[in-house]
């Protein structure tokens, strides 16, 4: 275990010399406070950095990393801070390296259909920039309007469209990376195929900022679908709703762009929050299905097939949103869910467990059992198409904080054990970070954890880059 | 560097005790001879193993690996031997571990849309097995009827359909792996999303049998396209043909299932070989474009768009194969190309360089220059959709072997330097193996090579598993 050293005024001066006076925050806790958090970190996970630096280039980052190694100071890279596993929280203090200034779209290469971007570009801005060329970037985390692409790559972000388009990693063709020891290397390039040596790109993708700092990302672009239809489908209960999903794909012979799921509690809470009535009185679960494509004929044929399969599978009804206004309205309850549950109780643990699709019906009674046993709410919603569910453990307003704090680790332990038993895992898209590190051994063979620790050491012998993440201390 | 020890009769006896008398070949060079080669290895690359073993389970393989570590004997895993980089050639002798008996499809899980298979299953057999359920496995190397899925995973095989469906790794959701040190571990599972720790699955995929031996593969299945149309499109020259490709995707707003390219020499040779006339007298290059989809309407709309774009882009004509018989006939020249060139001269080096799509026109005059400079043929064909080209360096029949053997390394060195300069790399789908190991430094930063060597050591401290591959000695 590395003994870390403090950030002294002399080190702060060196940092100022590297990035410029304006881009260092030191000795000013108030201005550093926003960098102590991410979207998941409550008081118990937050941690103030000793210094915040905002470099503008790979070269500056390289010099910072060499300094950090020389001085044994931990470095925590940070994108937009929209992460949900405390991955950008500087749990050992040290240097918080914010990538907010590296926010340029460097190139839109239409002929090769790639975009070259810096890590601090807001994901949605990429799509705004390439739309006019009939192209799009298919990565689609739910926080697309605030998150940075660099964070998406670091966490291998998923989102609602992974069933058809895959997760972030599917679209990353190349990376420029500053290694923990300061070398600047380039992986991959403007090519879809590459088997020259080990796949270091996808070792970097999802490594949660522990193996390198991305300074450029080469993204594959796809032709932009011109047509899009949303179907809102109420079901009487969870098994019926989930049972419809594989049938949509196999029997309907198509891949929807998204299949979102909401259980009864999620439906009620969401519609209460937006002040509307749920679409059916007997609703026990709901699917929100998006179909996209390049021609009207295709999308119509595909959504006809979905409607037919859903009704056959026991749907109570099917509502079709075939224009942008209706589609937006249908997505509203799903999109407001996280906020809606925060109103019920701001104290909660947003989870993103994954189970094989066909195991979702077996998962639901377990969630009910856990919520009774521990007297918490556990609504469940998320990306049914890929079995990635945001089962959210929520404190009842009347439960005292002390009781909740004692209970939560027990709930999570038991939840993760259930997930593992069903063939799933504890994080599909949010990452382990510092939030779930202690739980990793519940779902992972110690041999694999040890291999990963050793891979980490290959890249970062002094454990300088984002320590305290992924691996239990 | 490990000093390897020979396979003694006592070791052979131990191997017999593990896998059974019948499944060990020892002291019988004639029966071992087929295991000295793969599809790329001529005499200069072939190497006899000291013993061939054919295990039936992960447990047997685990015991073999522990024995090999104890005795310091190299182990080379082998699938169907259809590889094109000498990856399965036992360059240090030792144990050849053939996976031919591990050839069961263990499970077709329709609800979760995955297949669980052993490594020795012929790739095409997976599709034969899942077709009746309206599903398919989208990995598609050209050798699909002979190669094993385990080899596809080890090499991250590509093929013609990667432009739409991605390479093998895109479809691998889980692996059971015997590590070089003998532990049996499971990675991933029946889930599309998983960010629990580093992406060891995709570190294994494409690792060319150097990091582990796969004993089970969990593959994602997709709904089977019902409709398929092939377009054969002659162009006057290479730049016009290649220029059409990005326009098909961006302007046509669709992803073809395949875009194959053949230069003039390839077209002539292929049509001569099958005894037909090329489809147009002024042909300077040809594209073969496949469009697939779930509805007739979609496929028709898409191929109409392709036809329009191709004609606008300067195609001489467009031939449409919209029934299986015509489609098969159109594919014949492309599929017979490797054989056709072997007839011209069996002495050749089949390459699979990659360049960014838009650089293909810049590559072609370089190939012409090299073929003149070194007096060799370098026809070029392959997967234009992803820039992966089988530029094949072919000995002229009249060139003496001695001259060829001296010249080939120079041609390859210069070819790879050209490719690197154009932003490409030396292998898109065949791998480095022992065939290209010496050339790796031409396209890869020494820092990255050293990192990979150290990753290899993390998994395989004694360098027992498939030594002599990927990394230059």
Coordinates of N, CA and C in Angstrom, one line a residue, chain B residues 346-416:
Chain B
X346 N 1.1 -20.8 -55.7 CA 0.8 -21.2 -54.4 C 1.7 -20.5 -53.3
X347 N 2.8 -19.9 -53.8 CA 3.7 -19.2 -52.8 C 3.3 -17.8 -52.7
X348 N 2.8 -17.5 -51.5 CA 2.2 -16.1 -51.3 C 2.1 -15.8 -49.8
X349 N 1.9 -14.6 -49.5 CA 1.6 -14.2 -48.1 C 0.3 -13.4 -48.1
X350 N -0.7 -14.1 -47.5 CA -2.0 -13.5 -47.4 C -2.0 -12.5 -46.3
X351 N -2.3 -11.2 -46.6 CA -2.2 -10.2 -45.5 C -3.7 -9.7 -45.2
X352 N -3.8 -9.0 -44.1 CA -5.1 -8.5 -43.8 C -5.0 -7.1 -43.1
X353 N -4.2 -6.3 -43.8 CA -4.0 -4.9 -43.4 C -5.3 -4.2 -43.2
X354 N -5.3 -3.1 -42.4 CA -6.5 -2.2 -42.3 C -6.0 -0.8 -42.5
X355 N -6.7 -0.1 -43.2 CA -6.5 1.4 -43.2 C -7.9 2.1 -43.1
X356 N -7.9 3.3 -42.7 CA -9.2 4.0 -42.7 C -9.7 4.0 -44.1
X357 N -11.0 3.7 -44.1 CA -11.7 3.6 -45.4 C -11.3 4.6 -46.5
X358 N -11.3 5.9 -46.0 CA -11.0 6.9 -47.0 C -9.5 6.9 -47.5
X359 N -8.7 6.1 -46.9 CA -7.3 6.0 -47.3 C -7.1 4.9 -48.3
X360 N -8.1 4.1 -48.6 CA -7.9 3.0 -49.6 C -7.4 3.5 -50.9
X361 N -8.0 4.6 -51.5 CA -7.4 5.1 -52.7 C -5.9 5.5 -52.6
X362 N -5.5 6.0 -51.5 CA -4.1 6.3 -51.3 C -3.2 5.1 -51.2
X363 N -3.8 4.0 -50.7 CA -3.1 2.8 -50.6 C -2.8 2.1 -51.9
X364 N -3.7 2.2 -52.8 CA -3.6 1.4 -54.1 C -2.3 1.7 -54.9
X365 N -2.0 3.0 -55.1 CA -0.8 3.3 -55.9 C 0.5 2.8 -55.1
X366 N 0.4 2.7 -53.8 CA 1.5 2.2 -53.0 C 1.7 0.7 -53.3
X367 N 0.6 0.0 -53.4 CA 0.7 -1.4 -53.7 C 1.3 -1.6 -55.1
X368 N 0.8 -0.8 -56.0 CA 1.4 -0.9 -57.4 C 2.9 -0.6 -57.3
X369 N 3.3 0.4 -56.6 CA 4.7 0.8 -56.5 C 5.5 -0.4 -55.9
X370 N 5.0 -1.0 -54.8 CA 5.7 -2.1 -54.2 C 5.8 -3.3 -55.1
X371 N 4.7 -3.6 -55.9 CA 4.7 -4.8 -56.7 C 5.7 -4.6 -57.8
X372 N 5.9 -3.4 -58.3 CA 6.9 -3.1 -59.4 C 8.3 -3.2 -58.8
X373 N 8.5 -2.5 -57.6 CA 9.8 -2.5 -57.0 C 10.4 -3.8 -56.7
X374 N 9.5 -4.7 -56.2 CA 9.9 -6.0 -55.7 C 9.6 -7.1 -56.7
X375 N 9.0 -6.8 -57.8 CA 8.6 -7.8 -58.8 C 7.7 -8.9 -58.3
X376 N 6.7 -8.5 -57.5 CA 5.7 -9.5 -57.0 C 4.3 -9.0 -57.5
X377 N 3.3 -9.9 -57.4 CA 1.9 -9.5 -57.6 C 1.4 -9.1 -56.2
X378 N 0.6 -8.0 -56.2 CA -0.1 -7.6 -54.9 C -1.6 -7.3 -55.3
X379 N -2.4 -8.3 -55.6 CA -3.8 -8.0 -55.7 C -4.4 -7.6 -54.4
X380 N -5.5 -6.9 -54.5 CA -6.1 -6.4 -53.3 C -7.6 -6.6 -53.3
X381 N -8.1 -7.2 -52.3 CA -9.5 -7.4 -52.2 C -9.9 -7.5 -50.7
X382 N -11.1 -7.5 -50.4 CA -11.5 -7.7 -49.0 C -12.7 -6.8 -48.6
X383 N -12.6 -6.5 -47.3 CA -13.8 -6.0 -46.6 C -13.8 -4.5 -46.6
X384 N -14.1 -3.9 -47.8 CA -14.0 -2.4 -47.9 C -14.8 -1.7 -46.9
X385 N -15.9 -2.2 -46.5 CA -16.8 -1.6 -45.5 C -16.0 -1.2 -44.3
X386 N -15.0 -2.0 -43.9 CA -14.3 -1.6 -42.7 C -12.8 -1.4 -42.9
X387 N -12.4 -1.2 -44.2 CA -11.0 -0.9 -44.5 C -10.1 -2.0 -44.3
X388 N -10.6 -3.3 -44.2 CA -9.8 -4.4 -43.9 C -9.5 -5.2 -45.2
X389 N -8.3 -5.1 -45.8 CA -8.0 -5.6 -47.1 C -7.0 -6.7 -47.2
X390 N -7.4 -7.7 -48.0 CA -6.5 -8.8 -48.2 C -5.5 -8.5 -49.3
X391 N -4.6 -7.6 -49.1 CA -3.6 -7.4 -50.0 C -2.7 -8.6 -49.9
X392 N -2.6 -9.4 -51.0 CA -1.8 -10.6 -50.9 C -0.6 -10.5 -51.8
X393 N 0.5 -10.7 -51.1 CA 1.8 -10.7 -51.8 C 2.1 -12.0 -52.4
X394 N 2.2 -12.1 -53.7 CA 2.2 -13.4 -54.4 C 3.5 -13.4 -55.3
X395 N 4.2 -14.5 -55.1 CA 5.4 -14.8 -55.9 C 5.1 -15.0 -57.3
X396 N 5.8 -14.3 -58.2 CA 5.6 -14.7 -59.7 C 6.1 -16.1 -59.9
X397 N 5.4 -16.8 -60.7 CA 5.8 -18.2 -61.0 C 7.3 -18.3 -61.4
X398 N 7.8 -17.3 -62.1 CA 9.2 -17.4 -62.6 C 10.3 -17.0 -61.6
X399 N 9.9 -16.4 -60.5 CA 10.8 -15.9 -59.5 C 11.4 -17.2 -58.7
X400 N 12.7 -17.3 -58.6 CA 13.2 -18.4 -57.8 C 12.9 -18.3 -56.3
X401 N 12.7 -19.4 -55.6 CA 12.3 -19.4 -54.2 C 13.3 -18.6 -53.4
X402 N 14.6 -18.8 -53.6 CA 15.6 -18.1 -52.8 C 15.4 -16.6 -52.9
X403 N 15.1 -16.1 -54.0 CA 14.9 -14.6 -54.2 C 13.7 -14.2 -53.5
X404 N 12.6 -15.0 -53.6 CA 11.3 -14.7 -52.9 C 11.5 -14.6 -51.4
X405 N 12.2 -15.6 -50.9 CA 12.4 -15.7 -49.4 C 13.2 -14.5 -48.9
X406 N 14.1 -14.0 -49.7 CA 14.9 -12.9 -49.3 C 14.0 -11.6 -49.4
X407 N 13.2 -11.6 -50.4 CA 12.4 -10.4 -50.7 C 11.2 -10.1 -49.8
X408 N 10.5 -11.2 -49.5 CA 9.3 -11.1 -48.8 C 9.3 -10.2 -47.5
X409 N 10.3 -10.5 -46.6 CA 10.4 -9.6 -45.4 C 10.5 -8.1 -45.8
X410 N 11.2 -7.8 -46.9 CA 11.4 -6.4 -47.3 C 10.0 -5.9 -47.8
X411 N 9.3 -6.7 -48.6 CA 8.0 -6.2 -49.1 C 7.1 -6.0 -47.9
X412 N 7.0 -6.9 -47.0 CA 6.1 -6.8 -45.8 C 6.5 -5.6 -45.0
X413 N 7.7 -5.4 -44.7 CA 8.2 -4.3 -43.9 C 7.7 -3.0 -44.6
X414 N 7.9 -2.9 -45.9 CA 7.6 -1.6 -46.5 C 6.1 -1.5 -46.6
X415 N 5.4 -2.6 -46.8 CA 3.9 -2.5 -46.9 C 3.4 -2.0 -45.5
X416 N 3.9 -2.6 -44.4 CA 3.4 -2.3 -43.1 C 3.7 -0.8 -42.7

